[in-house]
mmCIF file of C-alpha atoms and ligand atoms in Angstrom:
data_model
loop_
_atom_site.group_PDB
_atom_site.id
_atom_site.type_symbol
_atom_site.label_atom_id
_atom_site.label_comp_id
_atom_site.label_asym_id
_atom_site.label_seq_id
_atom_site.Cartn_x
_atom_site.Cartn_y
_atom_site.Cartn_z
ATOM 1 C CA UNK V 1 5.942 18.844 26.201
ATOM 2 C CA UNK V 2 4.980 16.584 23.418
ATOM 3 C CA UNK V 3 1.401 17.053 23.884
ATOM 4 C CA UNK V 4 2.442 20.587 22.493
ATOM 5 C CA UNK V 5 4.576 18.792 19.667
ATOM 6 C CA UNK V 6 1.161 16.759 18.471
ATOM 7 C CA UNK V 7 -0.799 20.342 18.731
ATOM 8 C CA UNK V 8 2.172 22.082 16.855
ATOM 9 C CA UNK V 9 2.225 18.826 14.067
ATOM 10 C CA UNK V 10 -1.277 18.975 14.140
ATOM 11 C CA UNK V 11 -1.701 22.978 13.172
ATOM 12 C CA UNK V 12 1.106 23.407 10.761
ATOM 13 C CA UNK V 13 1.130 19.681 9.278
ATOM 14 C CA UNK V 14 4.967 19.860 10.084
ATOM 15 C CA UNK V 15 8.379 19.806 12.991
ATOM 16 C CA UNK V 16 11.302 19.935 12.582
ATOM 17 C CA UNK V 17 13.644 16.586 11.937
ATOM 18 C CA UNK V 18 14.736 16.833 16.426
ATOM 19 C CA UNK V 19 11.108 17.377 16.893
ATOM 20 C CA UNK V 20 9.982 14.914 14.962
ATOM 21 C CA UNK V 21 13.021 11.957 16.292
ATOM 22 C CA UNK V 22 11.407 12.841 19.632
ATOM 23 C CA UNK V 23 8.006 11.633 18.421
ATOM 24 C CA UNK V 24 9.003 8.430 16.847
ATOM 25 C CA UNK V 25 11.342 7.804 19.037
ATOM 26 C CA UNK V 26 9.005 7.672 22.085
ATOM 27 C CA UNK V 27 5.940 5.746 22.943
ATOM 28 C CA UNK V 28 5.369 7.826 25.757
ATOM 29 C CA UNK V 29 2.624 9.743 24.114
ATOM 30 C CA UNK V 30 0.834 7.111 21.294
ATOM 31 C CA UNK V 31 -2.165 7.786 22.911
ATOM 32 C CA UNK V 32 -2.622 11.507 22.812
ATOM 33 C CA UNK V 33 -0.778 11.157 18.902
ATOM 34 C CA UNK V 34 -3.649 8.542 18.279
ATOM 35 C CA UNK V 35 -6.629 10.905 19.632
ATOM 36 C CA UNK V 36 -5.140 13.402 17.244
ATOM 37 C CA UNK V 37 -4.959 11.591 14.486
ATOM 38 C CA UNK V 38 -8.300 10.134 15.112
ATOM 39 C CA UNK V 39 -9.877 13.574 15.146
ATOM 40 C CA UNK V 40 -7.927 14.745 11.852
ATOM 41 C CA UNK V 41 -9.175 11.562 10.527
ATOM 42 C CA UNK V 42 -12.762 12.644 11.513
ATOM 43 C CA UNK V 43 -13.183 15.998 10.510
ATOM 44 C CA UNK V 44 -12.063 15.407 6.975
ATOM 45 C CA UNK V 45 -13.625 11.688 6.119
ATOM 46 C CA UNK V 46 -16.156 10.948 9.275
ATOM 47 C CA UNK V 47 -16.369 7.596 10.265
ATOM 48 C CA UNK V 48 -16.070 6.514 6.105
ATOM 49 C CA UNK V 49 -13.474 3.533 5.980
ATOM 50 C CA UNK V 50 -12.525 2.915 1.612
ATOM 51 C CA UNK V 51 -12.802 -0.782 0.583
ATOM 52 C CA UNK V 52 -10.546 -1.318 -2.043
ATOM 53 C CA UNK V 53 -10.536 -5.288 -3.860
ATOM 54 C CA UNK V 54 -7.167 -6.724 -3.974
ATOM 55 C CA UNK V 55 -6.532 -8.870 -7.030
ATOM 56 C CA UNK V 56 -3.305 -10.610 -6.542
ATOM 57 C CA UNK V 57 -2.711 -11.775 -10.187
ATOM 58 C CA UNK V 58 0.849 -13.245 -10.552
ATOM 59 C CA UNK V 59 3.482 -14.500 -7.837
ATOM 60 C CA UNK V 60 6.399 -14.211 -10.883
ATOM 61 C CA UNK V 61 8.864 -12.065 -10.065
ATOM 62 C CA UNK V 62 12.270 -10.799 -11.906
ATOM 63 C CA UNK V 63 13.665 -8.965 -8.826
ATOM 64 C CA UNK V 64 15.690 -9.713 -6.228
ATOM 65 C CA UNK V 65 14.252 -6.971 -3.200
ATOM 66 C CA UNK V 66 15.967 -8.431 -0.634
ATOM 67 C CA UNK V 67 12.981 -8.676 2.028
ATOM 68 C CA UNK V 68 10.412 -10.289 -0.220
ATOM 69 C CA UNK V 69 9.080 -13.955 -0.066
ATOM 70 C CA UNK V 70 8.228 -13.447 -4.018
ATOM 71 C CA UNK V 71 11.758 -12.696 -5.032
ATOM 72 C CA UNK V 72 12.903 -14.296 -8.655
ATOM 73 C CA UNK V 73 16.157 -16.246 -6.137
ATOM 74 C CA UNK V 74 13.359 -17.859 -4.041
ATOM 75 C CA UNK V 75 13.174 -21.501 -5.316
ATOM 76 C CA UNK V 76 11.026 -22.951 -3.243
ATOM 77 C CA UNK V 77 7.938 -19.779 -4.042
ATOM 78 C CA UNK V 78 5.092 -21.350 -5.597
ATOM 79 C CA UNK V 79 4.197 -19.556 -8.241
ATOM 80 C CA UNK V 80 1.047 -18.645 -10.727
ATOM 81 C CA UNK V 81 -0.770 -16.405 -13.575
ATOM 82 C CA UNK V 82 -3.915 -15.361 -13.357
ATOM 83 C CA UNK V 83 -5.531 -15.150 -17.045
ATOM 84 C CA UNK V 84 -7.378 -11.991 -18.139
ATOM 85 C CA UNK V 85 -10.523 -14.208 -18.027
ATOM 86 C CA UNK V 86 -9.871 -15.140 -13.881
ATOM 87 C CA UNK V 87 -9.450 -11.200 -13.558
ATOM 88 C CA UNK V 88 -11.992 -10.322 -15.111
ATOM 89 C CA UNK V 89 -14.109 -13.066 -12.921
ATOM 90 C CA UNK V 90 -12.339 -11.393 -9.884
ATOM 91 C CA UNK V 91 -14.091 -8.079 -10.608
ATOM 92 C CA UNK V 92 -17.205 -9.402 -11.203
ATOM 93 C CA UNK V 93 -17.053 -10.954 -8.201
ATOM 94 C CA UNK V 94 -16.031 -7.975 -6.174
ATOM 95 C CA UNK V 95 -18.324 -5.480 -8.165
ATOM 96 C CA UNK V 96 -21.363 -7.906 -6.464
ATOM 97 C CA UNK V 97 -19.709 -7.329 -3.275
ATOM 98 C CA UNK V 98 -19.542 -3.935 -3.503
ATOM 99 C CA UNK V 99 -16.476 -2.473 -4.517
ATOM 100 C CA UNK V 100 -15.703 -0.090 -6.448
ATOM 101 C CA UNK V 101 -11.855 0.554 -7.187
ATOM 102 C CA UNK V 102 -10.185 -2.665 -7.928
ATOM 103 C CA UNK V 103 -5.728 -3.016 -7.239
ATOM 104 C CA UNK V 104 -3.947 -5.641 -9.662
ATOM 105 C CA UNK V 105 -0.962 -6.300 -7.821
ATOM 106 C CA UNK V 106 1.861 -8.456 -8.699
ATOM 107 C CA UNK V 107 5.085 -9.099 -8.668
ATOM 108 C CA UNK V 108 7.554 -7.788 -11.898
ATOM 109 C CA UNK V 109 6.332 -10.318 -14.432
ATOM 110 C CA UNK V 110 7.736 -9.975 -17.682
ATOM 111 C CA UNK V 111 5.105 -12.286 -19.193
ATOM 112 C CA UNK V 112 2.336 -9.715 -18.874
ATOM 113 C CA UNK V 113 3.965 -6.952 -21.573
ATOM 114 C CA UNK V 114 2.196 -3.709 -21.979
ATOM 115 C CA UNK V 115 0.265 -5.305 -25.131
ATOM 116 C CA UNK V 116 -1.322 -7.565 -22.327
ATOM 117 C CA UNK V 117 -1.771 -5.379 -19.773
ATOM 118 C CA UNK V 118 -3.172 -2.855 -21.603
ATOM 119 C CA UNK V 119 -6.019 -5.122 -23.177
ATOM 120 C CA UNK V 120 -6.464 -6.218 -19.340
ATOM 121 C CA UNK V 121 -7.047 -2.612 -18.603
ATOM 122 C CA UNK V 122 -9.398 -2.013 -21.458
ATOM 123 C CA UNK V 123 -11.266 -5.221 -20.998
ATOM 124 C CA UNK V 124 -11.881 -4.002 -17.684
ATOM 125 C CA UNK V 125 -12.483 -0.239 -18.126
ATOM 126 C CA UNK V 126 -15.283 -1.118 -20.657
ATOM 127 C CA UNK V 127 -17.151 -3.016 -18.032
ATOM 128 C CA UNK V 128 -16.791 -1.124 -15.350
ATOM 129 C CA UNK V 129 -17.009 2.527 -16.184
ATOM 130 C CA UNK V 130 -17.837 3.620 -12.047
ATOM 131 C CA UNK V 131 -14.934 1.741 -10.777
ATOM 132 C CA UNK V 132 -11.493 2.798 -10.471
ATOM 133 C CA UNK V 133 -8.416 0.682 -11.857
ATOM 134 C CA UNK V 134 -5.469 0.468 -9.568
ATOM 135 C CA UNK V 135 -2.364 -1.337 -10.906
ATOM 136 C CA UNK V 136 0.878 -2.252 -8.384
ATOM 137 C CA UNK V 137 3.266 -3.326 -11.023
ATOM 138 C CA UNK V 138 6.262 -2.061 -10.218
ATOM 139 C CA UNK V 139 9.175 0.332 -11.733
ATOM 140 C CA UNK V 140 8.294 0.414 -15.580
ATOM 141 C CA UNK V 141 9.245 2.887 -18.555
ATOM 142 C CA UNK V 142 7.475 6.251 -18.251
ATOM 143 C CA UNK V 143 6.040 5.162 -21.852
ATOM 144 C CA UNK V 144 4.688 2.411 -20.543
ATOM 145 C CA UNK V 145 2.604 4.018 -17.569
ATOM 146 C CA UNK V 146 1.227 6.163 -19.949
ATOM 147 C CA UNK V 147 -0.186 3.164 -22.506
ATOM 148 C CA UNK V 148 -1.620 2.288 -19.131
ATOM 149 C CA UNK V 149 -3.145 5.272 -17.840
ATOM 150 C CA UNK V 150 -4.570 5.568 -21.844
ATOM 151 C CA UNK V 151 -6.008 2.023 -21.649
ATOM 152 C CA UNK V 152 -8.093 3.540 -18.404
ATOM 153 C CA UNK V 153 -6.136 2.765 -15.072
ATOM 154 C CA UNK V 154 -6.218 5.604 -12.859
ATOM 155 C CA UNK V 155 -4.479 4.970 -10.285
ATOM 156 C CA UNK V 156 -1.079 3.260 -9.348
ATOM 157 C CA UNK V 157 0.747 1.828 -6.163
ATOM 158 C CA UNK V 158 4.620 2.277 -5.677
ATOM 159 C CA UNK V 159 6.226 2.686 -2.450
ATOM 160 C CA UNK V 160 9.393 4.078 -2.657
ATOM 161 C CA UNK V 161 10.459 1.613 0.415
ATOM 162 C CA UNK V 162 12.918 3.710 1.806
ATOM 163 C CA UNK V 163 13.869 7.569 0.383
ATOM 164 C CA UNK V 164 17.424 7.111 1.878
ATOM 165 C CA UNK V 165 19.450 5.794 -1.418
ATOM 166 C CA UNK V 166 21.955 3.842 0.956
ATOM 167 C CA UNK V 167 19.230 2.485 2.754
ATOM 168 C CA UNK V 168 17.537 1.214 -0.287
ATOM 169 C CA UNK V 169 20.947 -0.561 -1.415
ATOM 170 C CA UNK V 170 20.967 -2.622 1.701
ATOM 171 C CA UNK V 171 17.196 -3.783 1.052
ATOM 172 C CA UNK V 172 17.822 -3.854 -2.872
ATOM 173 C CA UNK V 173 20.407 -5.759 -5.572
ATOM 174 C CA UNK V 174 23.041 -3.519 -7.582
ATOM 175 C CA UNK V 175 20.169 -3.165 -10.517
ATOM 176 C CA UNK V 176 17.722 -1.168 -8.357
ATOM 177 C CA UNK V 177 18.040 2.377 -7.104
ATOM 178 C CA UNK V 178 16.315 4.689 -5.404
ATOM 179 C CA UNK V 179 16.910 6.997 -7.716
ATOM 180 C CA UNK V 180 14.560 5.350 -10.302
ATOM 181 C CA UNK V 181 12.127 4.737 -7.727
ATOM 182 C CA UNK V 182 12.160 7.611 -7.651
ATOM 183 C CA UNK V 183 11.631 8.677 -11.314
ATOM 184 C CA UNK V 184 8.835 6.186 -11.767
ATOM 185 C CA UNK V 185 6.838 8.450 -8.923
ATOM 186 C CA UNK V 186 7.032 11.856 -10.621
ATOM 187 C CA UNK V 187 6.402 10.052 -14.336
ATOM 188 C CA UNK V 188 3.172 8.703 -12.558
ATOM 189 C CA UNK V 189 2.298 11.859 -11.017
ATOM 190 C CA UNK V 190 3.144 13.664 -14.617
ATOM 191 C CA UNK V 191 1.357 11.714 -16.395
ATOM 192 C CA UNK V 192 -2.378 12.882 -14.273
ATOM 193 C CA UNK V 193 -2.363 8.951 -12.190
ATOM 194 C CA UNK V 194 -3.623 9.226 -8.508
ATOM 195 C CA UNK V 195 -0.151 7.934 -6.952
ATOM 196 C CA UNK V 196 0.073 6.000 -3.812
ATOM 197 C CA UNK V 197 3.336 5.233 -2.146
ATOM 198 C CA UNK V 198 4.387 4.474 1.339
ATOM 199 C CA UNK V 199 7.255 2.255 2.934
ATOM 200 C CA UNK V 200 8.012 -0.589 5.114
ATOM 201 C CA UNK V 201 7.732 -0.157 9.260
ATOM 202 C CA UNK V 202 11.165 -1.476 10.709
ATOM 203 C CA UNK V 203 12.379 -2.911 7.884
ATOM 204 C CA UNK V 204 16.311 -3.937 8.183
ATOM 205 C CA UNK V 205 18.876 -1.462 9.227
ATOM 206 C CA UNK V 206 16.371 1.045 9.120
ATOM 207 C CA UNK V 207 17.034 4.257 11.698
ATOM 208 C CA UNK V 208 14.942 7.002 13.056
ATOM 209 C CA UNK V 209 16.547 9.236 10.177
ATOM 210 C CA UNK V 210 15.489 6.847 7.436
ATOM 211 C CA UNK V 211 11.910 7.308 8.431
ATOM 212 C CA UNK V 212 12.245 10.995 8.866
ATOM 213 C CA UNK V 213 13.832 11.075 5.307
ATOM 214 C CA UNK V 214 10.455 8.968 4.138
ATOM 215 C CA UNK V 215 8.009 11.831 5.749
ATOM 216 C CA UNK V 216 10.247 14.417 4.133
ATOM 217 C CA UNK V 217 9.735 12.508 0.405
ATOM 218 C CA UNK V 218 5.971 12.243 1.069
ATOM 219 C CA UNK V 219 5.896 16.081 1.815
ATOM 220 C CA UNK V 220 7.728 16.002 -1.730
ATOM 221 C CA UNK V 221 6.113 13.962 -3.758
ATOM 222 C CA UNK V 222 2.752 14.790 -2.060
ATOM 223 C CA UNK V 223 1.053 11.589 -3.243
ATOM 224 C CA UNK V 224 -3.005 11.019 -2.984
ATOM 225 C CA UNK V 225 -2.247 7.592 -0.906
ATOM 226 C CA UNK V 226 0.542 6.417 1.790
ATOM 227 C CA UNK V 227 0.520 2.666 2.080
ATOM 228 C CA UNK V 228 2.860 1.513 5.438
ATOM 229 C CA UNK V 229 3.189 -1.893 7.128
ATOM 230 C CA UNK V 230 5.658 -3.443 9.255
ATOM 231 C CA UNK V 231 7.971 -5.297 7.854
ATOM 232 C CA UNK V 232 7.624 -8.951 8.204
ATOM 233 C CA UNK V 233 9.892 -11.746 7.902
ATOM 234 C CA UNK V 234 10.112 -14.337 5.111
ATOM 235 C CA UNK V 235 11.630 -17.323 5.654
ATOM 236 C CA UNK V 236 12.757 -18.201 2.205
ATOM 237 C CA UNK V 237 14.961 -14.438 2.255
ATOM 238 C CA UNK V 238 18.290 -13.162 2.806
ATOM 239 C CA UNK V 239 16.503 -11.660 5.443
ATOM 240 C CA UNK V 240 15.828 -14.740 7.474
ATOM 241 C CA UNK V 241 16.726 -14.011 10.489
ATOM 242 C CA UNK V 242 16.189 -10.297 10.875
ATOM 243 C CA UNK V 243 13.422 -9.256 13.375
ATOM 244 C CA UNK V 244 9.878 -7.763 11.813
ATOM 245 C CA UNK V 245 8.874 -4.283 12.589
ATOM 246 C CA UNK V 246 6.409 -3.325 15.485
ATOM 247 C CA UNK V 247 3.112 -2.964 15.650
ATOM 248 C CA UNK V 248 3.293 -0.116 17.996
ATOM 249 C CA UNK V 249 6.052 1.963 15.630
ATOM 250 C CA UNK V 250 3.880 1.134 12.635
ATOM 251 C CA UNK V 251 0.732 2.580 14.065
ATOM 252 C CA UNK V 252 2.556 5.795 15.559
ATOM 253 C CA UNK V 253 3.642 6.274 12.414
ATOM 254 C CA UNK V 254 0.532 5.843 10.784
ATOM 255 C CA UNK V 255 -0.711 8.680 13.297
ATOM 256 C CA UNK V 256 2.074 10.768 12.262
ATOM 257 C CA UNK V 257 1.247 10.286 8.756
ATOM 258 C CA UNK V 258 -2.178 11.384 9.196
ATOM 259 C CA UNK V 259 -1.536 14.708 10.891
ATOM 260 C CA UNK V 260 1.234 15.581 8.310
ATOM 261 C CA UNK V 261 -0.855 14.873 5.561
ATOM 262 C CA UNK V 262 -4.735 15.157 6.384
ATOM 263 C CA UNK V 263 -6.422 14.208 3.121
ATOM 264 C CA UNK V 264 -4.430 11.537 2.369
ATOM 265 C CA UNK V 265 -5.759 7.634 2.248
ATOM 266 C CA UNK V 266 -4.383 5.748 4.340
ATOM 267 C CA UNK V 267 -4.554 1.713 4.220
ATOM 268 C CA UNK V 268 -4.039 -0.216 7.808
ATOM 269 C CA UNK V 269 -3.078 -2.876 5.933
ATOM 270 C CA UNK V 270 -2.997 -6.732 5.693
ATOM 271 C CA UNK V 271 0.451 -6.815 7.065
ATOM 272 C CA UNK V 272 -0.690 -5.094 10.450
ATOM 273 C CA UNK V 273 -3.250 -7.737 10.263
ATOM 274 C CA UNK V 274 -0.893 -10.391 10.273
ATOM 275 C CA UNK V 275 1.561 -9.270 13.174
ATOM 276 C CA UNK V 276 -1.451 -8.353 15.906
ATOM 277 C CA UNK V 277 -4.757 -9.899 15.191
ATOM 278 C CA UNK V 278 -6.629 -6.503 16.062
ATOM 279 C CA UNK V 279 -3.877 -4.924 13.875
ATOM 280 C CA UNK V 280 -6.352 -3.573 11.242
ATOM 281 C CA UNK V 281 -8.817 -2.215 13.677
ATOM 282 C CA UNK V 282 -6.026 -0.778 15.887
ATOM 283 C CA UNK V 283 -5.135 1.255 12.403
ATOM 284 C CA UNK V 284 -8.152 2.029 12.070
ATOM 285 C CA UNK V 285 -8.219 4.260 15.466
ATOM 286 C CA UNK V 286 -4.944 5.724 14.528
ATOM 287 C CA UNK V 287 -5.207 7.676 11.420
ATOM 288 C CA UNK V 288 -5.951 4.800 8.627
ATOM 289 C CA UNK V 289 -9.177 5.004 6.498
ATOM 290 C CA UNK V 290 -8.652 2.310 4.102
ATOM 291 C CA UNK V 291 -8.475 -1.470 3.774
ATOM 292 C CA UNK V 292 -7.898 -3.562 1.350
ATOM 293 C CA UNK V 293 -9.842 -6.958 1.374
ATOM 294 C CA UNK V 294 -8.705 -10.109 -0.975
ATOM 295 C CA UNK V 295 -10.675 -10.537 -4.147
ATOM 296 C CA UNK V 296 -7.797 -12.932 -5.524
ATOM 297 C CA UNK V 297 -9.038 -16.912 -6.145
ATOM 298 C CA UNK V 298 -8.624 -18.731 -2.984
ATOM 299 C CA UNK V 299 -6.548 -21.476 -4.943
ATOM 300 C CA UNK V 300 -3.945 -19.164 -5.620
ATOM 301 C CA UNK V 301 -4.188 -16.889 -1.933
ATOM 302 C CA UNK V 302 -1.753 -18.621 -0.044
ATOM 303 C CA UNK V 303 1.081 -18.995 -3.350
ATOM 304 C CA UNK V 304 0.999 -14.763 -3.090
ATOM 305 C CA UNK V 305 3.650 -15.082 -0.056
ATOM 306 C CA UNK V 306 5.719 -11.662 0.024
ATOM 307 C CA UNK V 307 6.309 -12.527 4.056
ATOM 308 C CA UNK V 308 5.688 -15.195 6.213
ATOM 309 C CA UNK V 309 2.004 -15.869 8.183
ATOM 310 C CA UNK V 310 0.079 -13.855 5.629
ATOM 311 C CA UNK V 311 -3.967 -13.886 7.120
ATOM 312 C CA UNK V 312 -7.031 -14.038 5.116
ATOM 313 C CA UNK V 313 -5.403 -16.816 2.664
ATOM 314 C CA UNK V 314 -7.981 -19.228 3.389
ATOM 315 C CA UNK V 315 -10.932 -17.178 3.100
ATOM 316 C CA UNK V 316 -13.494 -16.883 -0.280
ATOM 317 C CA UNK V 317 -13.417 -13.404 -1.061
ATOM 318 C CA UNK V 318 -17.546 -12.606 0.282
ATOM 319 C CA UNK V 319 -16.003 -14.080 3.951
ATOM 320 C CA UNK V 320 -13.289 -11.918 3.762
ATOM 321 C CA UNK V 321 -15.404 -8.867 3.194
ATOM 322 C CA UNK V 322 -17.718 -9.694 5.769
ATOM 323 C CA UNK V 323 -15.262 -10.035 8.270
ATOM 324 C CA UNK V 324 -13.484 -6.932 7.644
ATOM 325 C CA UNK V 325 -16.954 -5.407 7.366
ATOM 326 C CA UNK V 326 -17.690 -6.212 10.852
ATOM 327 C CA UNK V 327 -14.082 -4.904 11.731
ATOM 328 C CA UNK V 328 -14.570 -1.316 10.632
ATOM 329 C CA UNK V 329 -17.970 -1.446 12.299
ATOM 330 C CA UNK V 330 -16.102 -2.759 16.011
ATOM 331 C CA UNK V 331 -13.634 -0.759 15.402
ATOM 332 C CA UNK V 332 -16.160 2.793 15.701
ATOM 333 C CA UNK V 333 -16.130 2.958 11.788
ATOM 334 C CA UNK V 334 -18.545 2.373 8.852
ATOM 335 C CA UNK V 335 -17.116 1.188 4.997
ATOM 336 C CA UNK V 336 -18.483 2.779 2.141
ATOM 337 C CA UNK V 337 -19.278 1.622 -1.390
ATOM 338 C CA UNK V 338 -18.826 5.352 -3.062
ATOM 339 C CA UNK V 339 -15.489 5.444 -4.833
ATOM 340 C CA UNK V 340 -13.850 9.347 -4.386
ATOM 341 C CA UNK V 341 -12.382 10.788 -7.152
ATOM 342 C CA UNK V 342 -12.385 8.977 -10.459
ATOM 343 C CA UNK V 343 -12.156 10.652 -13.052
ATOM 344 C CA UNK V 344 -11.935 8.358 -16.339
ATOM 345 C CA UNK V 345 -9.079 8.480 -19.651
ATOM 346 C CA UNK V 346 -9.964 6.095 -21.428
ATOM 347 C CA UNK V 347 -10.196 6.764 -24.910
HETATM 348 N N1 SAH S 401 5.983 -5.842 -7.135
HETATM 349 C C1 SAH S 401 5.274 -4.682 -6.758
HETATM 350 C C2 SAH S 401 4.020 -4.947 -5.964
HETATM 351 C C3 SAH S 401 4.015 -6.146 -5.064
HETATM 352 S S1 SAH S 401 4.974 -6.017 -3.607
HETATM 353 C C4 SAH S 401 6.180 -3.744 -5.982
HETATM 354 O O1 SAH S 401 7.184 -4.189 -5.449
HETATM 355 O O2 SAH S 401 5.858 -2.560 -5.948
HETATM 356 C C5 SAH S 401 3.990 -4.905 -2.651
HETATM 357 C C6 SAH S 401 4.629 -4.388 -1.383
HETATM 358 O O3 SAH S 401 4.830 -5.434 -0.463
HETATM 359 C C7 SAH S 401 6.019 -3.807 -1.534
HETATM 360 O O4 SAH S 401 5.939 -2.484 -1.957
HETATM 361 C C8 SAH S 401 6.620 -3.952 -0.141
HETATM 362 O O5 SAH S 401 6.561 -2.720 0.574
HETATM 363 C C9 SAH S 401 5.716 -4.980 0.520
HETATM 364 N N2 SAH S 401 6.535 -6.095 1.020
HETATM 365 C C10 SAH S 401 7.375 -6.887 0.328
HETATM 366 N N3 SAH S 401 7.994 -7.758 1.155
HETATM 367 C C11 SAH S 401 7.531 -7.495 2.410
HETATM 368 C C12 SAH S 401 7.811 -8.043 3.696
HETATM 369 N N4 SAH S 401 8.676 -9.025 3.862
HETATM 370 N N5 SAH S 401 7.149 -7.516 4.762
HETATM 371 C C13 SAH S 401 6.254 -6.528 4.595
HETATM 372 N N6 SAH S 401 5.969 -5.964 3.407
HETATM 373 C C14 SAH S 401 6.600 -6.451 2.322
HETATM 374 FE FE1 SF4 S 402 9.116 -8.368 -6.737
HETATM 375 FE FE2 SF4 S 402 7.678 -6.423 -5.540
HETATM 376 FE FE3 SF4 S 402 8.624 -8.555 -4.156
HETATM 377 FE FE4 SF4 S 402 10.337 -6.707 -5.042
HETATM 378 S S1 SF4 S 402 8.681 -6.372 -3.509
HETATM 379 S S2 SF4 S 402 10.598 -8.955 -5.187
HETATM 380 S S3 SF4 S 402 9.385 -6.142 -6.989
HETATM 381 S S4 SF4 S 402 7.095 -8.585 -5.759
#
């Protein structure tokens, strides 16, 4: 019976929402789910796994999500700035390595304004013209992700975290919404960025119907990336004593993601690394065709602590590629160095 549900998902990229409960609902069938997924995976990107170099450059925060280690209430986070100079030194660093998009992620640091970022941007665009600039800044003015996107990023990281708006006010303070989550999506999209967005696995008081109501906003916003992880615990949170998500709900759903939405990029991310220590090769063989190693300073790795246990904090960045490296290879996979689809604004 739900052999015929993964054929059905698998031919018209779609079920309904009671066909669709019965899949996530069930571990019954992860296997045949993962063999389909592994197949969609195939036919469209072979055995190609995307290396993407994670800069981590500020643990400041001015919001208050209520799962995160890095929230601006957390007194005892340690935090740090990276300067443009230590970016810059990250990418050179990674470039040798061999990547060739590069993510600045950080928290919602008010000390980096647009002026700053945008010379960041440039400083790095005129160095690196084959590379692709990822930023994961957070919810900012549409004007503002345009100066970006001008400046020469090209791609940006959002998840909406939850598409069910009274969902998202039990993981969120009164000043966030999912409503301008929302709007900062479609202004990226608008404005010509490759948009990647995605959502935490098991994440509090999430239900069956909040994750169906996730798939149906991907099918929506139709973004290039989906970036899922379980949810994981941080001590220093509201959160404290609510149980992290599964690793065996986080990779059916990455399974589920990749037969609704063949071409997309998938991550098996760091997170998955952290709750199973096979986590990232297990995502790997269900759907995923992306990870994204550490390029960040070692110094600063372990002061970047969104959730509790976070691996790879200890590693120098050429250890950390190499070991993922020989990851994708046990895991049936090879990485690649060519970076898909960039297409450069810069002015
Ligand atoms: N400040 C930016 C980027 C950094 S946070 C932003 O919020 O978009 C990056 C991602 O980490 C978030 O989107 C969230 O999905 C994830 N995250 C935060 N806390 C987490 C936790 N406790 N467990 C798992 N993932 C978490
Ligand atoms: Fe800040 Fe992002 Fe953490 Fe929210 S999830 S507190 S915006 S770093």
């Amino acid at each position: 019976m739900s052999d015929m549900l993964i054929e059905k998902l698998r031919k018209n990229r779609d079920l309904t929402d009671d066909e669709l409960r019965s899949l996530i609902d069930s571990c019954e069938h992860d296997e045949a789910l993962r063999k389909a997924a592994d197949e969609v995976r195939r036919e469209r990107y072979g055995d190609a796994v995307y290396l993407r170099g994670l800069i981590e450059f500020t643990s400041y925060c001015k919001n208050n999500c209520l799962y995160c280690g890095l929230r601006a209430s957390n007194a005892k986070a340690q935090r740090y700035r990276l300067s443009r100079e230590e970016i810059l030194a990250c990418c050179a660093e990674g470039y040798e390595l061999g990547f060739r998009t590069f993510v600045l992620q950080g928290g919602e640091d008010p000390y980096y304004t647009d002026d700053i970022i945008c010379d960041i941007i440039s400083a790095i665009r005129r160095e690196y013209l084959d590379c692709a600039i990822t930023l994961s800044i957070g919810e900012k003015p549409r004007g503002s992700y345009r100066r970006y996107f001008e400046a020469g990023a090209n791609r940006y990281l959002l998840r909406h975290e939850t598409a069910d708006p009274a969902h998202y006010a039990k993981l969120h303070p009164d000043n966030m919404s999912a409503d301008n989550r929302r709007r900062c999506l479609f202004d990226l999209k608008e404005i010509g960025y490759q948009v990647g967005s995605g959502f935490m696995v098991g994440s509090p008081y999430q239900t069956t119907d909040n994750l169906i109501a996730d798939l149906r906003f991907l099918q929506e916003l139709q973004p290039d990336m989906i970036g899922i992880g379980p949810y994981i615990t941080h001590r220093d949170t509201p959160f404290r004593d609510e149980k992290s998500g599964s690793v065996e709900l986080t990779l059916r759903m990455l399974s589920i993601l990749r037969l609704m939405f063949p071409y997309a990029l998938l991550p098996s991310t760091t997170a998955l690394g952290t709750i199973h220590p096979s986590g990232r090769e297990l995502g790997l063989k269900s759907g995923a065709n992306v990870v994204m190693p550490n390029l960040s300073p070692t110094a600063v790795r372990e002061k970047y602590s969104i959730y509790d246990n976070k691996i790879c904090t200890g590693e120098e960045s050429a250890r950390c590629r190499d070991c993922l490296e020989l990851r994708i290879k046990a895991a049936g996979y090879h990485r690649t160095r060519r970076c898909e689809k960039i297409t450069v604004h810069s002015k």
